[in-house]
Amino acid sequence: MAMLAVENLHVSYGHVHALKGITFELKEGEILALLGANGAGKSTTLRAISGLVAPRAGRILFAGKDLGKVPAHEIVRMGVAHAPEGRRVFATLTVEENLILGGYSRGRDRKGLEETRRQVYELFPRLYERRRQLAGTLSGGEQQMLSIGRALMAAPRLLLLDEPSLGLAPLLVREIFQTIKEINARGVTILLVEQNARAALRLAHRGVVLEAGRMVLAGSARELLGDERVKKAYLGEK
Amino acid sequence: MQEFLQQVVNGLTIGSIYALVALGYTMVYGILKLINFAHGELFMIGSFLAFTLIVSANLMEHIPHPVAGLVAVFLLVALMVAVIGLILERVAYRPLRRSSRLAPLVSALGASIFLQNAIMLVYGGGYLVFPENLVPNIEWSVGGINIGLMRVIILALSISLMLFLYLLVQKTRLGAAMRACSLDHDTARLMGINVDRIIALVFVIGPALGAIAGIMVGMYYRQINFTMGWAYGLRAFTAAILGGIGNIPGAMVGGLLLGILETIGAGYVAAAWKDVVAFIILILILILRPTGLLGERVAEKV
Ligand SMILES: Nc1ncnc2c1ncn2[C@@H]1O[C@H](COP(=O)(O)OP(=O)(O)OP(=O)(O)O)[C@@H](O)[C@H]1O
Ligand SMILES: [Mg+2]
């Protein structure tokens, strides 16, 4: 059984039909890259999975359970964490408070939370140095680390990452991708939305390409890296 | 100097009442970006329900100890007004959560008029008078400054409540969740926070604090009227703006400061000026520093 199954997903914002029937699966332990141009519907797909927008049609199954009527705050409890587009750290809260809220869904599991927080600080030592600082005063890269670290605090089985490399310097991008690989190696399944298609496909096992709310391509990362259409449209090759 | 200090103490007393009411405005604004115009009415209803319990239901006579009697009045009224606050949120605001910003504002005005008229129909339009001696008429003189027992109760109770709220919001996980909700509902939900429940909590805490302020005003000034929510609501709203709307410590500081300014204004300029002070401050703040004294730059979220 797939960990996540998205079946014929449709989402609308008012009369904007953002997703027009998307179907894909994610197996346990996998990294799936979700690619596409601006406005293709990548973020919307993630928002539908984590319950921030309601599907108009179709189903989303997580570990066999239909998420259709489950509110967002319950979906985290089931094991899906979402580091949203634009980081969305709580700017006037400290780094540590942001992490505490990341673990909010785990209730009073003090020991477990303490342990996860230690792991997050180990993964991102810079967050530890800045733990008493207000999140809004962090640099863009640090905010991205906080956003990912905060999602990890939920101890998710599935991690949704929306453009983690956006706006970061190349060196930092490499660092973030390395960290994503490490998180995956620790057993977290990852759905990775990226504009940076090449880097994402190097990391991912498989990829899915969206175009204007429809799925146009799907395959192994290697296939997609070699695909002429992908090369032309997303890898900037001729 | 002594007279000045006396004014300050008097100002702090009334200011702590403004602060309690201001917290209701600021907390609701913080989380819903909505001015709850009906909040002054909840304060007023607190006064009237206390009147009913004390005078009509004679609750104090049924409870052997006078302190226990008063505590019972405060708890019962706070609870009842909190329930009204919850109903208000459910009926007047929640259905409009996803609509334009104007709709809930109109709904708030409607709720305010509705509650005011409901009280007028039930209790009549005239003044009701709280009994004397609910609190023994003791007065102390500290360094030439006079302070009565009722003042001490008002100050002690308001300041303890504010301190409690401050610690709750700043030092607990629940408080962090409340602050997160006022920054970003969607991201708060991604953390596993039930935002509807946090909003409901705000509509319990704010009205309960407002009700307690209403009881204290009834006990202290003794005369209550169905329009009092407007006068106090305006001052408390001014206090919230003065401190920076949405900012909880700001509402506390704003309330105390407004109380002092108003009392000093009345004492040194002219008593007739008292009612104008709040207006002048409101206008000045809106022109000179719309974010209030402790308001943060609102750049992080619009
Ligand atoms: N809140 C909204 N209201 C109306 N339309 C929206 C909303 N959010 C997204 N859309 C529209 O839905 C479509 C898909 O948007 P989405 O954010 O999912 O794209 P994306 O693939 O993540 O793009 P990007 O790479 O720019 O982040 C776009 O046409 C967008 O304009
Ligand atoms: Mg996007």
Coordinates of N, CA and C in Angstrom, one line a residue, chain A residues 25-236:
Chain A
E25 N 1.2 8.6 -6.6 CA 1.4 7.9 -5.4 C 2.8 8.1 -4.8
L26 N 2.9 7.9 -3.5 CA 4.2 8.1 -2.9 C 4.4 6.8 -2.0
K27 N 5.5 6.1 -2.2 CA 5.8 5.0 -1.4 C 6.6 5.3 -0.2
E28 N 6.4 4.5 0.8 CA 7.2 4.8 2.1 C 8.7 4.9 1.8
G29 N 9.3 5.9 2.4 CA 10.7 6.0 2.2 C 11.2 6.8 1.0
E30 N 10.3 7.2 0.2 CA 10.6 7.7 -1.1 C 10.7 9.3 -1.0
I31 N 11.5 9.8 -2.0 CA 11.4 11.3 -2.2 C 10.8 11.5 -3.6
L32 N 9.7 12.2 -3.6 CA 9.0 12.5 -4.9 C 9.1 13.9 -5.2
A33 N 9.6 14.3 -6.4 CA 9.8 15.7 -6.7 C 8.5 16.1 -7.5
L34 N 7.9 17.2 -7.1 CA 6.7 17.7 -7.8 C 7.2 19.0 -8.5
L35 N 7.2 18.9 -9.8 CA 7.8 20.0 -10.6 C 6.7 20.7 -11.4
G36 N 7.1 21.9 -11.9 CA 6.2 22.7 -12.8 C 6.5 24.1 -12.7
A37 N 6.0 24.9 -13.7 CA 6.2 26.3 -13.7 C 5.4 27.0 -12.7
N38 N 5.6 28.3 -12.6 CA 4.8 29.1 -11.7 C 3.3 29.0 -12.0
G39 N 2.5 28.8 -11.0 CA 1.0 28.7 -11.2 C 0.6 27.3 -11.7
A40 N 1.5 26.3 -11.7 CA 1.1 25.0 -12.2 C 0.2 24.3 -11.2
G41 N 0.3 24.6 -10.0 CA -0.6 24.0 -9.0 C 0.2 23.1 -8.0
K42 N 1.5 23.4 -7.9 CA 2.3 22.6 -6.9 C 1.9 22.8 -5.5
S43 N 1.9 24.1 -5.1 CA 1.6 24.5 -3.7 C 0.1 24.0 -3.4
T44 N -0.7 24.2 -4.4 CA -2.1 23.8 -4.1 C -2.2 22.3 -3.8
T45 N -1.4 21.5 -4.5 CA -1.4 20.1 -4.2 C -1.0 19.8 -2.8
L46 N 0.0 20.5 -2.3 CA 0.5 20.3 -0.9 C -0.6 20.8 0.0
R47 N -1.2 22.0 -0.3 CA -2.2 22.5 0.6 C -3.4 21.6 0.7
A48 N -3.7 20.9 -0.4 CA -4.9 20.0 -0.3 C -4.5 18.8 0.6
I49 N -3.3 18.3 0.4 CA -2.9 17.2 1.2 C -2.9 17.5 2.7
S50 N -2.4 18.7 3.1 CA -2.4 19.0 4.5 C -3.7 19.6 5.0
G51 N -4.7 19.7 4.1 CA -6.0 20.1 4.6 C -6.3 21.6 4.6
L52 N -5.4 22.4 4.0 CA -5.6 23.8 4.0 C -6.7 24.2 3.0
V53 N -6.7 23.5 1.9 CA -7.8 23.7 1.0 C -8.6 22.4 0.8
A54 N -9.9 22.5 0.5 CA -10.7 21.3 0.4 C -10.7 20.8 -1.1
P55 N -10.5 19.6 -1.4 CA -10.7 19.1 -2.7 C -12.1 19.3 -3.2
R56 N -12.2 19.7 -4.5 CA -13.6 19.8 -5.1 C -14.0 18.4 -5.5
A57 N -13.1 17.6 -6.0 CA -13.4 16.2 -6.3 C -12.1 15.4 -6.2
G58 N -12.2 14.1 -6.1 CA -11.1 13.2 -6.0 C -10.8 12.9 -4.6
R59 N -9.8 12.0 -4.4 CA -9.5 11.6 -3.0 C -8.0 11.7 -2.7
I60 N -7.7 11.9 -1.4 CA -6.4 11.8 -0.9 C -6.4 10.8 0.2
L61 N -5.6 9.7 0.0 CA -5.5 8.7 1.0 C -4.1 8.7 1.7
F62 N -4.1 8.8 3.0 CA -2.8 8.7 3.7 C -2.8 7.5 4.5
A63 N -1.9 6.6 4.3 CA -1.9 5.3 5.0 C -3.2 4.6 4.9
G64 N -3.9 4.8 3.8 CA -5.1 4.1 3.5 C -6.3 4.9 4.0
K65 N -6.1 6.0 4.8 CA -7.3 6.7 5.3 C -7.6 7.9 4.4
D66 N -8.8 8.1 4.2 CA -9.3 9.2 3.3 C -9.2 10.5 4.2
L67 N -8.4 11.5 3.6 CA -8.2 12.8 4.4 C -9.3 13.8 4.1
G68 N -10.3 13.4 3.2 CA -11.3 14.3 2.7 C -11.9 15.2 3.7
K69 N -12.4 14.6 4.8 CA -13.1 15.4 5.8 C -12.3 15.7 7.0
V70 N -11.0 15.4 7.0 CA -10.2 15.6 8.2 C -9.7 17.0 8.2
P71 N -9.9 17.7 9.3 CA -9.4 19.1 9.4 C -7.9 19.2 9.5
A72 N -7.3 20.3 9.0 CA -5.8 20.4 8.9 C -5.1 20.0 10.2
H73 N -5.7 20.5 11.3 CA -4.9 20.3 12.6 C -4.9 18.8 13.0
E74 N -5.8 18.0 12.4 CA -5.8 16.6 12.7 C -4.9 15.9 11.8
I75 N -4.7 16.4 10.6 CA -3.9 15.7 9.6 C -2.4 15.7 10.1
V76 N -1.9 16.8 10.7 CA -0.6 16.7 11.3 C -0.5 15.6 12.3
R77 N -1.5 15.4 13.1 CA -1.5 14.4 14.1 C -1.3 13.0 13.5
M78 N -1.8 12.9 12.3 CA -1.7 11.6 11.6 C -0.3 11.3 11.1
G79 N 0.5 12.4 11.0 CA 1.9 12.2 10.6 C 2.3 12.9 9.3
V80 N 1.5 13.9 8.9 CA 1.9 14.7 7.7 C 2.3 16.1 8.2
A81 N 3.5 16.5 8.0 CA 4.0 17.8 8.3 C 4.3 18.6 7.0
H82 N 4.0 19.9 7.1 CA 4.1 20.7 5.9 C 4.9 22.0 6.2
A83 N 6.1 22.1 5.5 CA 6.8 23.4 5.6 C 6.4 24.2 4.4
P84 N 5.6 25.2 4.6 CA 4.9 25.9 3.5 C 5.8 26.8 2.7
E85 N 5.2 27.1 1.5 CA 5.9 28.1 0.6 C 6.1 29.4 1.4
G86 N 7.3 30.0 1.2 CA 7.6 31.3 1.8 C 7.9 31.2 3.3
R87 N 8.2 29.9 3.8 CA 8.7 29.7 5.1 C 7.7 29.9 6.2
R88 N 7.0 31.0 6.2 CA 5.9 31.3 7.1 C 6.3 31.0 8.6
V89 N 7.5 31.4 9.0 CA 7.8 31.2 10.4 C 7.0 32.3 11.2
F90 N 6.8 32.0 12.4 CA 6.1 33.0 13.3 C 7.1 34.1 13.7
A91 N 7.0 35.2 13.0 CA 8.1 36.2 13.1 C 8.3 36.7 14.5
T92 N 7.3 37.0 15.3 CA 7.5 37.6 16.6 C 7.6 36.6 17.7
L93 N 7.7 35.3 17.3 CA 8.0 34.3 18.3 C 9.5 33.9 18.2
T94 N 10.0 33.4 19.3 CA 11.4 33.0 19.2 C 11.6 31.8 18.4
V95 N 12.8 31.5 18.0 CA 13.1 30.3 17.3 C 12.6 29.1 18.1
E96 N 12.9 29.1 19.4 CA 12.5 28.0 20.2 C 11.0 27.8 20.3
E97 N 10.3 28.9 20.4 CA 8.8 28.9 20.4 C 8.3 28.3 19.1
N98 N 8.9 28.7 18.0 CA 8.5 28.2 16.7 C 8.6 26.6 16.7
L99 N 9.7 26.2 17.3 CA 9.9 24.7 17.3 C 8.9 24.1 18.3
I100 N 8.7 24.7 19.4 CA 7.7 24.2 20.3 C 6.3 24.0 19.6
L101 N 6.0 25.0 18.9 CA 4.7 24.9 18.1 C 4.7 23.8 17.1
G102 N 5.9 23.6 16.5 CA 6.0 22.6 15.5 C 5.7 21.2 16.1
G103 N 5.9 21.1 17.4 CA 5.6 19.8 18.1 C 4.3 19.9 18.8
Y104 N 3.5 20.9 18.5 CA 2.2 21.1 19.2 C 1.3 19.9 19.1
S105 N 1.3 19.3 17.9 CA 0.4 18.2 17.7 C 0.7 16.9 18.5
R106 N 1.9 16.9 19.1 CA 2.3 15.7 19.8 C 1.9 15.9 21.3
G107 N 1.2 16.9 21.7 CA 0.7 17.1 23.0 C 1.8 17.1 24.0
R108 N 1.6 16.4 25.1 CA 2.5 16.5 26.2 C 3.6 15.4 26.3
D109 N 4.0 14.9 25.1 CA 5.0 13.9 25.0 C 6.4 14.6 25.2
R110 N 6.6 15.0 26.5 CA 7.8 15.8 26.8 C 9.1 15.2 26.3
K111 N 9.3 13.9 26.7 CA 10.6 13.2 26.4 C 10.8 13.2 24.9
G112 N 9.8 12.7 24.2 CA 9.9 12.6 22.7 C 10.2 14.0 22.1
L113 N 9.5 15.0 22.6 CA 9.7 16.4 22.0 C 11.1 16.9 22.3
E114 N 11.5 16.6 23.5 CA 12.9 17.0 23.8 C 13.9 16.4 22.9
E115 N 13.7 15.1 22.7 CA 14.6 14.3 21.8 C 14.6 14.8 20.4
T116 N 13.4 15.1 19.9 CA 13.3 15.6 18.5 C 13.9 17.0 18.4
R117 N 13.7 17.8 19.4 CA 14.3 19.1 19.4 C 15.8 19.0 19.3
R118 N 16.4 18.1 20.1 CA 17.8 17.9 20.1 C 18.3 17.5 18.7
Q119 N 17.5 16.6 18.0 CA 17.9 16.2 16.7 C 17.8 17.4 15.7
V120 N 16.8 18.2 15.8 CA 16.6 19.3 14.9 C 17.8 20.3 15.1
Y121 N 18.2 20.5 16.3 CA 19.3 21.4 16.6 C 20.6 20.8 16.1
E122 N 20.7 19.5 16.1 CA 21.9 18.8 15.6 C 21.9 19.0 14.1
L123 N 20.7 18.9 13.4 CA 20.7 19.0 12.0 C 20.9 20.5 11.6
F124 N 20.5 21.4 12.4 CA 20.7 22.8 12.1 C 21.3 23.5 13.3
P125 N 22.6 23.4 13.5 CA 23.2 24.0 14.6 C 23.0 25.5 14.7
R126 N 22.8 26.1 13.6 CA 22.6 27.6 13.6 C 21.3 28.0 14.3
L127 N 20.3 27.1 14.3 CA 19.1 27.4 15.0 C 19.3 27.3 16.5
Y128 N 20.2 26.4 16.9 CA 20.5 26.3 18.3 C 21.2 27.6 18.8
E129 N 22.1 28.1 18.0 CA 22.8 29.4 18.4 C 21.8 30.5 18.5
R130 N 20.7 30.4 17.7 CA 19.8 31.6 17.7 C 18.5 31.2 18.3
R131 N 18.5 30.3 19.2 CA 17.2 29.8 19.7 C 16.4 30.9 20.5
R132 N 17.0 31.9 21.1 CA 16.3 32.9 21.8 C 15.9 34.1 21.0
Q133 N 16.4 34.1 19.7 CA 16.1 35.2 18.8 C 14.7 35.1 18.2
L134 N 14.2 36.3 17.9 CA 12.9 36.3 17.2 C 13.1 35.8 15.8
A135 N 12.1 34.9 15.4 CA 12.3 34.3 14.1 C 12.3 35.3 13.0
G136 N 11.6 36.4 13.1 CA 11.6 37.4 12.1 C 13.0 38.1 11.8
T137 N 13.9 37.9 12.8 CA 15.2 38.5 12.7 C 16.2 37.6 12.0
L138 N 15.8 36.3 11.7 CA 16.7 35.4 11.1 C 16.9 35.8 9.6
S139 N 18.0 35.3 9.0 CA 18.2 35.5 7.6 C 17.3 34.5 6.8
G140 N 17.2 34.7 5.5 CA 16.3 33.9 4.8 C 16.6 32.4 4.9
G141 N 17.9 32.1 4.8 CA 18.3 30.7 4.9 C 18.0 30.1 6.3
E142 N 18.2 30.9 7.3 CA 17.9 30.4 8.6 C 16.4 30.2 8.8
Q143 N 15.7 31.1 8.2 CA 14.2 30.9 8.3 C 13.8 29.7 7.6
Q144 N 14.4 29.4 6.5 CA 14.1 28.1 5.8 C 14.4 26.9 6.7
M145 N 15.6 27.0 7.4 CA 16.0 25.9 8.3 C 14.9 25.8 9.4
L146 N 14.5 26.9 9.9 CA 13.5 26.9 11.0 C 12.2 26.3 10.5
S147 N 11.8 26.7 9.3 CA 10.6 26.1 8.7 C 10.6 24.6 8.6
I148 N 11.8 24.1 8.1 CA 11.9 22.6 8.0 C 12.0 22.0 9.4
G149 N 12.8 22.6 10.2 CA 13.0 22.1 11.6 C 11.7 22.0 12.3
R150 N 10.9 23.1 12.1 CA 9.6 23.2 12.8 C 8.7 22.0 12.3
A151 N 8.7 21.8 11.0 CA 7.9 20.6 10.5 C 8.4 19.3 11.1
L152 N 9.7 19.2 11.2 CA 10.2 17.9 11.7 C 9.8 17.7 13.2
M153 N 9.6 18.8 13.9 CA 9.2 18.7 15.3 C 7.9 17.8 15.5
A154 N 7.1 17.8 14.4 CA 5.9 17.0 14.5 C 6.2 15.5 14.4
A155 N 7.4 15.1 14.2 CA 7.9 13.7 14.0 C 7.0 13.1 12.9
P156 N 7.0 13.7 11.7 CA 6.1 13.2 10.6 C 6.6 12.0 10.0
R157 N 5.7 11.2 9.4 CA 6.1 10.1 8.5 C 6.2 10.7 7.1
L158 N 5.4 11.7 6.8 CA 5.5 12.3 5.5 C 5.7 13.8 5.6
L159 N 6.7 14.3 4.9 CA 7.1 15.7 5.0 C 6.8 16.4 3.7
L160 N 6.0 17.4 3.7 CA 5.8 18.2 2.5 C 6.6 19.4 2.5
L161 N 7.5 19.6 1.5 CA 8.4 20.7 1.4 C 8.1 21.5 0.2
D162 N 7.7 22.8 0.4 CA 7.4 23.7 -0.7 C 8.5 24.7 -1.0
E163 N 9.2 24.4 -2.0 CA 10.3 25.3 -2.5 C 11.3 25.7 -1.4
P164 N 11.9 24.7 -0.8 CA 12.9 25.0 0.3 C 14.1 25.8 -0.2
S165 N 14.4 25.8 -1.5 CA 15.6 26.5 -2.0 C 15.3 27.9 -2.5
L166 N 14.0 28.3 -2.4 CA 13.7 29.6 -2.9 C 14.4 30.7 -2.3
G167 N 15.1 31.5 -3.1 CA 15.8 32.7 -2.7 C 17.0 32.5 -1.9
L168 N 17.6 31.3 -1.9 CA 18.8 31.0 -1.2 C 20.0 31.1 -2.1
A169 N 21.2 31.4 -1.5 CA 22.4 31.4 -2.3 C 22.8 30.0 -2.6
P170 N 23.5 29.8 -3.8 CA 23.8 28.4 -4.2 C 24.4 27.5 -3.2
L171 N 25.3 28.1 -2.4 CA 25.9 27.3 -1.4 C 24.9 26.7 -0.4
L172 N 24.0 27.6 0.0 CA 23.0 27.3 1.0 C 22.0 26.3 0.4
V173 N 21.7 26.4 -0.9 CA 20.8 25.5 -1.5 C 21.4 24.1 -1.4
R174 N 22.7 24.0 -1.7 CA 23.3 22.6 -1.6 C 23.2 22.1 -0.2
E175 N 23.4 23.0 0.7 CA 23.3 22.6 2.1 C 21.9 22.1 2.5
I176 N 20.9 22.8 2.0 CA 19.5 22.4 2.3 C 19.2 21.1 1.7
F177 N 19.6 20.9 0.4 CA 19.3 19.7 -0.2 C 20.0 18.5 0.4
Q178 N 21.2 18.7 0.9 CA 22.0 17.7 1.6 C 21.2 17.3 2.9
T179 N 20.6 18.3 3.6 CA 19.9 18.0 4.8 C 18.6 17.3 4.5
I180 N 18.0 17.6 3.3 CA 16.7 16.9 3.0 C 17.1 15.4 2.7
K181 N 18.2 15.2 2.1 CA 18.6 13.8 1.9 C 18.8 13.1 3.2
E182 N 19.4 13.8 4.1 CA 19.6 13.2 5.4 C 18.3 12.9 6.2
I183 N 17.4 13.8 6.1 CA 16.1 13.6 6.7 C 15.4 12.3 6.2
N184 N 15.5 12.2 4.8 CA 15.0 11.1 4.2 C 15.7 9.8 4.6
A185 N 17.0 9.9 4.8 CA 17.7 8.7 5.2 C 17.3 8.2 6.6
R186 N 16.8 9.2 7.3 CA 16.3 8.8 8.7 C 14.9 8.2 8.7
G187 N 14.4 8.0 7.5 CA 13.1 7.3 7.3 C 11.9 8.1 7.1
V188 N 12.1 9.4 6.8 CA 10.9 10.3 6.5 C 10.7 10.3 5.0
T189 N 9.4 10.0 4.6 CA 9.0 10.1 3.2 C 8.8 11.6 2.9
I190 N 9.2 12.0 1.7 CA 9.2 13.4 1.3 C 8.6 13.7 0.0
L191 N 7.7 14.7 0.0 CA 7.1 15.2 -1.2 C 7.7 16.6 -1.4
L192 N 8.6 16.8 -2.4 CA 9.4 18.0 -2.6 C 8.9 18.8 -3.8
V193 N 8.4 20.0 -3.5 CA 8.1 20.9 -4.6 C 9.3 21.8 -4.9
E194 N 9.6 21.9 -6.1 CA 10.8 22.7 -6.4 C 10.7 23.3 -7.8
Q195 N 11.3 24.5 -7.9 CA 11.5 25.2 -9.2 C 12.8 24.7 -9.7
N196 N 13.7 24.5 -8.8 CA 15.1 24.0 -9.1 C 15.0 22.6 -9.5
A197 N 14.6 22.3 -10.8 CA 14.2 20.9 -11.2 C 15.4 20.0 -11.2
R198 N 16.5 20.5 -11.6 CA 17.7 19.6 -11.7 C 18.1 19.1 -10.3
A199 N 18.3 20.0 -9.4 CA 18.7 19.6 -8.1 C 17.7 18.7 -7.5
A200 N 16.4 19.0 -7.7 CA 15.4 18.2 -7.1 C 15.4 16.8 -7.6
L201 N 15.6 16.7 -9.0 CA 15.6 15.3 -9.6 C 16.9 14.5 -9.3
R202 N 17.9 15.2 -8.9 CA 19.1 14.5 -8.5 C 18.9 13.9 -7.2
L203 N 18.0 14.5 -6.4 CA 17.8 14.0 -5.0 C 16.7 13.0 -5.0
A204 N 15.7 13.2 -5.8 CA 14.4 12.4 -5.7 C 14.6 11.1 -6.4
H205 N 13.7 10.2 -6.0 CA 13.6 8.9 -6.6 C 12.8 9.0 -7.9
R206 N 11.6 9.7 -7.7 CA 10.7 9.9 -8.8 C 10.3 11.3 -8.9
G207 N 9.7 11.6 -10.1 CA 9.2 13.0 -10.3 C 7.9 13.0 -11.0
V208 N 7.1 14.1 -10.7 CA 5.9 14.3 -11.4 C 5.9 15.8 -11.9
V209 N 5.5 16.0 -13.1 CA 5.5 17.4 -13.7 C 4.0 17.8 -13.9
L210 N 3.7 19.0 -13.3 CA 2.4 19.6 -13.5 C 2.5 20.8 -14.5
E211 N 1.4 20.9 -15.2 CA 1.3 22.1 -16.1 C -0.1 22.5 -16.1
A212 N -0.3 23.8 -15.6 CA -1.6 24.4 -15.6 C -2.7 23.4 -14.9
G213 N -2.3 22.9 -13.8 CA -3.2 22.1 -13.0 C -3.4 20.6 -13.5
R214 N -2.7 20.2 -14.5 CA -2.7 18.9 -15.0 C -1.3 18.2 -14.9
M215 N -1.4 16.9 -14.8 CA -0.1 16.2 -14.8 C 0.3 15.9 -16.2
V216 N 1.5 16.3 -16.6 CA 1.9 16.0 -17.9 C 3.0 14.9 -18.0
L217 N 3.7 14.7 -17.0 CA 4.7 13.7 -17.0 C 4.9 13.1 -15.6
A218 N 5.3 11.8 -15.6 CA 5.7 11.2 -14.4 C 6.6 10.1 -14.7
G219 N 7.6 9.9 -13.8 CA 8.5 8.8 -14.0 C 9.6 8.8 -13.0
S220 N 10.6 8.0 -13.2 CA 11.7 7.9 -12.3 C 12.5 9.2 -12.5
A221 N 13.3 9.6 -11.5 CA 14.1 10.8 -11.6 C 15.0 10.7 -12.8
R222 N 15.6 9.6 -13.0 CA 16.6 9.4 -14.1 C 15.9 9.6 -15.5
E223 N 14.7 9.0 -15.6 CA 14.0 9.2 -16.9 C 13.7 10.7 -17.1
L224 N 13.2 11.4 -16.1 CA 12.8 12.8 -16.2 C 14.1 13.6 -16.6
L225 N 15.2 13.3 -15.9 CA 16.4 14.1 -16.2 C 16.8 14.0 -17.6
G226 N 16.5 12.8 -18.2 CA 16.9 12.6 -19.6 C 15.8 13.0 -20.6
D227 N 14.6 13.3 -20.1 CA 13.5 13.6 -21.0 C 13.7 14.9 -21.8
E228 N 13.4 14.9 -23.1 CA 13.7 16.1 -23.9 C 12.8 17.2 -23.4
R229 N 11.5 16.9 -23.2 CA 10.6 18.0 -22.8 C 11.0 18.6 -21.5
V230 N 11.4 17.8 -20.5 CA 11.8 18.3 -19.2 C 13.1 19.2 -19.4
K231 N 14.0 18.6 -20.2 CA 15.2 19.4 -20.4 C 14.9 20.8 -21.0
K232 N 14.0 20.8 -21.9 CA 13.7 22.1 -22.6 C 13.0 23.1 -21.6
A233 N 12.0 22.5 -20.9 CA 11.1 23.4 -20.2 C 11.7 23.7 -18.8
Y234 N 12.4 22.8 -18.2 CA 12.7 23.0 -16.7 C 14.2 22.9 -16.4
L235 N 15.0 22.4 -17.3 CA 16.4 22.3 -17.0 C 17.2 23.3 -17.8
G236 N 16.5 24.1 -18.6 CA 17.1 25.2 -19.3 C 18.1 24.7 -20.4

